[in-house]
Amino acid sequence: MDTLQNMRVFVRVVEAGSFTAAAQSLNSTTGAMSRAVSELETHLRTRLLNRSTRRLALTTAGERYLKRSQQILADVDTAEEEASCAHERPAGALRMHSFASIGQHYVLPAISRYRALYPEVTVELTLSQRMPDLFEGSADVAVIGASTLPNSDLVSLPLGTTFSILCASPAYVRAHGAPQKPGELTHHECLILHTPAFPPHEWVLDGPNGSEMMEVNGPVQVNIAESLIVAIREGMGIGMVPLYAAISGLRDGTLVRVLPDYTLQKMNVYALYPSRKFIDAKTRTWVEFLRTHLPKVIARDEALLAEVGRADSSEAAVLVESGGAGGIGGGIGGGNAGGNAGGNAGGNAGGNAGGIAGGNTGDVAAQ
């Protein structure tokens, strides 16, 4: 028995005043209307309507049931309307999950711009270093970073590719120097970042000679990139930092890039959600927004990194040029000084020799 449908028939019969009028309004038959109400009464084990050939009258139980049924049907209609609108109009709470650093540097700024377009959407963002289980219903969509994704029933949308770089503090480099090739990292303190995406103690450096894998260990291990940056700024060692987390420190000079010809941990950024079927408007518009917005932000970070690299190269060239000019000037100055000294010495020697020779000549003449 379809209780909800029979409830609708019962309410319509009472509101219309007869089975015949109810049947006409619902495009059905009088017999179908009568059977629906009888089934409902049998299910409830109570009479709802007193019937006669001329009229229908509600029983006391029928009056109570009518009020409840009208409220229930109104709630059902409201729920259906809200669910249908959710497919068409972005509104309500959008529950997101993201890895901590990606969430801080990419997702939160994107939320600000997204809500400027869709102000009726509110956001509940959870940041953690674990892969979410979207099927358990804790989030509508996740934004994560990984080299590859395991096989699953989740829908995955690639949003772009980023990477990590090696950084140290200026004070650390002054005190310990900077490695010139990956193998020299074994002579330095290496700070370890634990993430779900990569093995923490394996640094795979991609550079001019291809990929080189280094086994590293160090005195400090953390699981959040921003905490790693604090340790680096304190001069504790060299750390592998995601580009999006490092770029600010590189620009303000609190971080310096180490082994600038190398990148590490190439990482894809994905949006994940449970199903393509019946995706609601807020999730659909958020994912579409990320697909156009995030690649631009990643490209901006790479451009800023290149700009920092050019500035560092220019400063190094100026220092080299200044040092070369000083050497040339010193050489010229030293040469002139040496020539002057040699002339003076030669003059003195010549004068002394002439005096001696003149004296000897006088002695001979006197004799």
XYZ file of C-alpha atoms in Angstrom:
367
model
C 0.000 0.000 0.000
C 1.203 3.494 -0.860
C 0.355 5.248 2.403
C 1.423 8.690 1.207
C -0.673 8.452 -1.956
C -3.699 7.174 -0.039
C -3.230 10.037 2.398
C -3.350 12.468 -0.532
C -6.588 10.852 -1.780
C -8.177 11.051 1.658
C -7.367 14.759 2.011
C -8.582 15.466 -1.527
C -11.880 13.603 -0.940
C -12.571 15.644 2.214
C -11.596 18.949 0.540
C -13.674 18.162 -2.609
C -16.688 16.952 -0.590
C -17.239 13.696 -2.508
C -15.450 10.744 -4.097
C -16.690 11.794 -7.531
C -15.342 15.345 -7.288
C -12.023 14.064 -5.928
C -11.743 11.574 -8.802
C -12.324 14.310 -11.362
C -9.654 16.609 -9.826
C -7.083 13.787 -9.695
C -7.966 12.406 -13.148
C -8.969 9.062 -11.656
C -12.133 7.034 -10.982
C -14.608 7.135 -8.129
C -13.902 3.454 -7.399
C -10.151 4.127 -7.100
C -10.834 6.948 -4.651
C -13.077 4.764 -2.521
C -10.597 1.873 -2.469
C -7.744 4.206 -1.420
C -9.667 5.516 1.589
C -10.794 1.990 2.551
C -7.164 0.742 2.416
C -6.105 3.625 4.652
C -8.828 2.844 7.190
C -7.874 -0.844 7.189
C -4.214 0.074 7.699
C -5.096 2.414 10.581
C -7.804 0.071 11.929
C -10.176 2.973 12.411
C -12.937 4.659 10.422
C -12.062 8.072 9.035
C -15.235 8.894 7.118
C -18.913 8.183 7.699
C -20.448 7.648 4.263
C -24.013 7.994 3.109
C -25.573 8.308 -0.324
C -25.785 12.061 0.092
C -22.778 13.161 2.076
C -19.492 12.372 3.766
C -18.719 13.209 7.391
C -15.416 13.000 9.224
C -15.213 10.932 12.377
C -13.350 12.308 15.388
C -10.305 10.198 14.426
C -10.747 11.390 10.834
C -10.595 15.053 11.891
C -7.328 14.517 13.764
C -5.873 12.461 10.922
C -6.876 15.113 8.375
C -4.950 17.853 10.189
C -1.857 15.694 10.512
C -2.096 14.562 6.901
C -2.390 18.106 5.598
C 0.743 19.128 7.532
C 2.670 16.046 6.397
C 1.751 16.559 2.750
C 2.698 20.254 2.952
C 6.081 19.283 4.400
C 6.606 16.699 1.669
C 5.761 19.253 -1.023
C 8.171 21.765 0.546
C 10.935 19.170 0.743
C 10.440 18.222 -2.903
C 10.497 21.859 -3.969
C 13.692 22.541 -1.995
C 15.382 19.448 -3.408
C 14.358 20.377 -6.934
C 15.577 23.961 -6.465
C 18.882 22.654 -5.094
C 19.501 21.163 -8.515
C 18.762 24.487 -10.191
C 19.837 27.266 -7.791
C 23.055 27.332 -5.704
C 22.004 27.840 -2.077
C 22.496 26.318 1.364
C 25.512 24.778 3.088
C 28.327 23.407 0.937
C 30.489 21.013 2.970
C 34.102 20.862 1.799
C 37.211 18.935 2.802
C 40.781 19.853 1.907
C 44.352 19.114 2.889
C 45.497 21.849 5.279
C 48.001 23.783 3.146
C 46.052 23.558 -0.108
C 42.993 24.677 1.802
C 44.758 27.678 3.281
C 46.493 28.902 0.130
C 44.121 27.828 -2.649
C 40.679 26.862 -1.337
C 39.922 29.681 1.120
C 40.800 32.498 -1.334
C 38.710 30.683 -3.962
C 35.753 30.475 -1.550
C 35.827 34.257 -1.158
C 35.562 34.758 -4.920
C 32.970 31.990 -5.346
C 30.656 33.467 -2.697
C 30.839 36.843 -4.404
C 29.100 35.074 -7.302
C 26.793 32.870 -5.198
C 26.110 34.649 -1.895
C 23.288 32.264 -0.914
C 25.828 29.439 -0.490
C 27.422 29.032 2.926
C 30.595 26.971 3.340
C 31.685 24.462 5.973
C 35.386 23.751 5.301
C 37.249 20.989 7.143
C 41.064 20.992 6.896
C 43.000 17.840 7.721
C 45.859 15.683 6.480
C 43.738 12.606 5.704
C 41.894 11.442 2.635
C 38.153 11.988 3.208
C 35.496 9.322 2.873
C 32.944 11.213 0.822
C 30.543 8.277 0.818
C 30.092 8.543 4.580
C 28.395 11.879 3.968
C 30.788 14.143 5.889
C 31.495 16.350 2.840
C 29.994 17.169 -0.547
C 33.322 17.799 -2.280
C 37.044 17.566 -1.484
C 40.102 19.367 -2.864
C 43.301 17.366 -2.437
C 46.808 17.007 -3.846
C 48.268 13.670 -4.961
C 50.634 12.245 -7.558
C 47.952 9.737 -8.567
C 44.582 8.654 -7.211
C 43.658 5.105 -6.162
C 40.815 3.418 -8.005
C 37.492 4.392 -6.477
C 33.910 5.223 -7.366
C 34.539 8.911 -6.710
C 34.357 11.414 -9.548
C 37.740 13.179 -9.878
C 38.345 16.414 -11.754
C 42.007 17.481 -12.321
C 42.447 21.178 -11.526
C 46.158 21.666 -12.224
C 49.669 20.540 -11.369
C 52.097 22.075 -8.892
C 55.366 21.057 -7.181
C 57.640 21.622 -4.186
C 61.033 23.311 -3.877
C 63.878 23.221 -1.360
C 64.195 26.236 0.932
C 66.418 27.431 3.758
C 66.760 30.628 5.757
C 69.379 33.226 4.814
C 70.988 32.696 8.229
C 71.300 28.938 7.655
C 72.949 29.475 4.268
C 75.402 32.007 5.734
C 76.318 29.599 8.514
C 76.409 26.307 6.591
C 76.519 27.215 2.922
C 74.141 25.915 0.268
C 74.438 22.529 -1.459
C 75.454 22.789 -5.117
C 74.177 19.360 -6.110
C 71.680 16.898 -4.624
C 74.336 14.597 -3.197
C 75.541 17.359 -0.880
C 72.221 17.317 0.982
C 73.643 14.482 3.074
C 75.912 17.066 4.734
C 72.966 19.270 5.771
C 70.118 19.164 8.261
C 67.003 18.129 6.281
C 63.585 18.922 7.735
C 60.843 16.371 7.035
C 57.270 17.098 5.944
C 54.716 14.293 6.371
C 51.790 14.409 3.915
C 49.344 11.766 2.645
C 50.638 12.274 -0.906
C 54.320 11.201 -0.716
C 56.786 9.142 1.375
C 58.301 11.647 3.823
C 61.908 10.453 3.735
C 62.275 10.135 -0.048
C 63.105 13.336 -1.900
C 62.920 12.862 -5.663
C 64.605 15.845 -7.315
C 63.820 16.562 -10.967
C 66.534 18.621 -12.610
C 69.000 18.958 -15.476
C 70.153 15.347 -15.155
C 66.686 13.837 -14.795
C 65.353 12.464 -11.508
C 67.588 11.830 -8.496
C 66.255 10.159 -5.358
C 67.695 11.058 -1.956
C 67.006 9.266 1.338
C 66.824 12.018 3.955
C 66.339 12.314 7.677
C 66.547 15.202 10.055
C 66.061 16.615 13.531
C 62.521 17.963 12.994
C 59.459 16.349 11.384
C 56.079 18.076 10.945
C 52.857 17.382 9.040
C 51.836 20.934 8.053
C 53.790 22.973 5.482
C 53.281 26.233 7.382
C 54.875 24.675 10.491
C 57.784 23.491 8.361
C 58.298 27.074 7.159
C 58.549 28.244 10.777
C 61.288 25.660 11.406
C 63.124 26.755 8.258
C 62.960 30.434 9.191
C 64.394 29.558 12.592
C 67.479 28.224 10.810
C 66.903 24.569 11.689
C 67.761 23.259 8.241
C 66.638 22.766 4.637
C 63.045 21.781 3.951
C 60.909 20.725 1.006
C 58.057 23.219 0.744
C 55.073 23.240 -1.647
C 55.358 26.165 -4.047
C 52.076 27.716 -2.917
C 53.341 27.821 0.678
C 56.890 28.998 -0.164
C 56.234 31.863 -2.555
C 55.453 34.492 0.097
C 58.665 33.816 2.057
C 60.757 33.837 -1.126
C 59.368 37.222 -2.095
C 59.919 38.850 1.309
C 63.400 37.354 1.688
C 62.752 35.235 4.783
C 63.315 32.109 2.658
C 65.938 31.424 0.012
C 65.678 28.717 -2.589
C 68.252 25.917 -2.437
C 69.217 23.925 -5.560
C 67.135 26.262 -7.746
C 67.499 24.051 -10.831
C 65.506 21.289 -9.132
C 61.833 20.741 -8.293
C 60.313 17.979 -6.154
C 57.022 16.154 -5.655
C 55.115 17.010 -8.803
C 51.543 16.936 -7.540
C 48.129 17.014 -9.194
C 45.337 18.961 -7.536
C 41.921 17.266 -7.772
C 38.325 18.032 -6.915
C 36.540 14.879 -5.723
C 32.805 14.290 -5.306
C 30.685 11.157 -4.911
C 28.606 11.001 -8.117
C 27.881 12.673 -11.437
C 24.174 11.824 -11.090
C 21.866 14.423 -9.559
C 24.725 16.666 -8.437
C 23.232 19.732 -6.759
C 23.723 23.267 -8.043
C 26.080 24.457 -5.303
C 28.481 21.527 -5.776
C 28.291 21.774 -9.569
C 28.969 25.531 -9.655
C 31.815 25.218 -7.092
C 33.574 22.533 -9.125
C 33.107 24.522 -12.348
C 34.471 27.629 -10.617
C 37.569 25.748 -9.408
C 38.178 24.348 -12.913
C 38.591 27.856 -14.335
C 40.028 29.627 -11.277
C 42.686 27.307 -9.881
C 44.855 26.843 -13.029
C 45.242 30.631 -13.165
C 46.376 30.763 -9.532
C 48.899 27.942 -10.060
C 50.253 29.721 -13.167
C 50.553 32.934 -11.140
C 52.648 31.170 -8.474
C 54.982 29.727 -11.118
C 55.386 33.187 -12.681
C 56.201 34.672 -9.258
C 58.794 31.936 -8.682
C 60.422 32.762 -12.023
C 60.387 36.463 -11.097
C 62.122 35.738 -7.782
C 64.688 33.630 -9.657
C 65.437 36.440 -12.113
C 65.820 38.931 -9.268
C 68.250 36.599 -7.482
C 70.248 36.117 -10.691
C 70.433 39.884 -11.259
C 71.670 40.482 -7.721
C 74.317 37.797 -8.134
C 75.435 39.318 -11.459
C 75.776 42.755 -9.858
C 77.904 41.301 -7.077
C 80.136 39.494 -9.555
C 80.472 42.601 -11.697
C 81.323 44.727 -8.669
C 83.922 42.225 -7.552
C 85.498 42.120 -11.036
C 85.737 45.893 -11.280
C 87.406 46.040 -7.920
C 89.969 43.477 -9.015
C 90.757 45.382 -12.210
C 91.067 48.657 -10.338
C 93.321 47.046 -7.792
C 95.503 45.594 -10.513
C 95.896 48.956 -12.261
C 96.590 50.731 -9.020
C 99.133 48.128 -8.007
C 100.846 48.355 -11.368
C 101.186 52.154 -11.200
C 102.477 52.009 -7.689
C 104.994 49.395 -8.639
C 106.148 51.476 -11.637
C 106.587 54.607 -9.562
C 108.497 52.742 -6.926
C 110.749 51.194 -9.564
C 111.467 54.626 -11.132
C 112.402 56.144 -7.828
C 114.644 53.257 -6.989
C 116.281 53.466 -10.397
C 116.903 57.231 -10.059
C 118.475 56.854 -6.684
C 120.690 54.070 -7.887
C 121.757 56.103 -10.921
C 122.561 59.156 -8.815
C 124.661 57.165 -6.429
C 126.502 55.493 -9.259
C 127.203 58.877 -10.961
C 128.527 60.369 -7.771
C 130.899 57.494 -7.222
C 132.102 57.630 -10.819
C 132.662 61.411 -10.650
C 134.652 61.069 -7.464
C 136.873 58.418 -8.953
C 137.521 60.602 -12.021
C 138.612 63.518 -9.827
C 141.049 61.300 -7.992
C 142.636 60.210 -11.246
C 143.054 63.829 -12.506
C 144.735 64.888 -9.289
C 147.181 62.170 -9.601
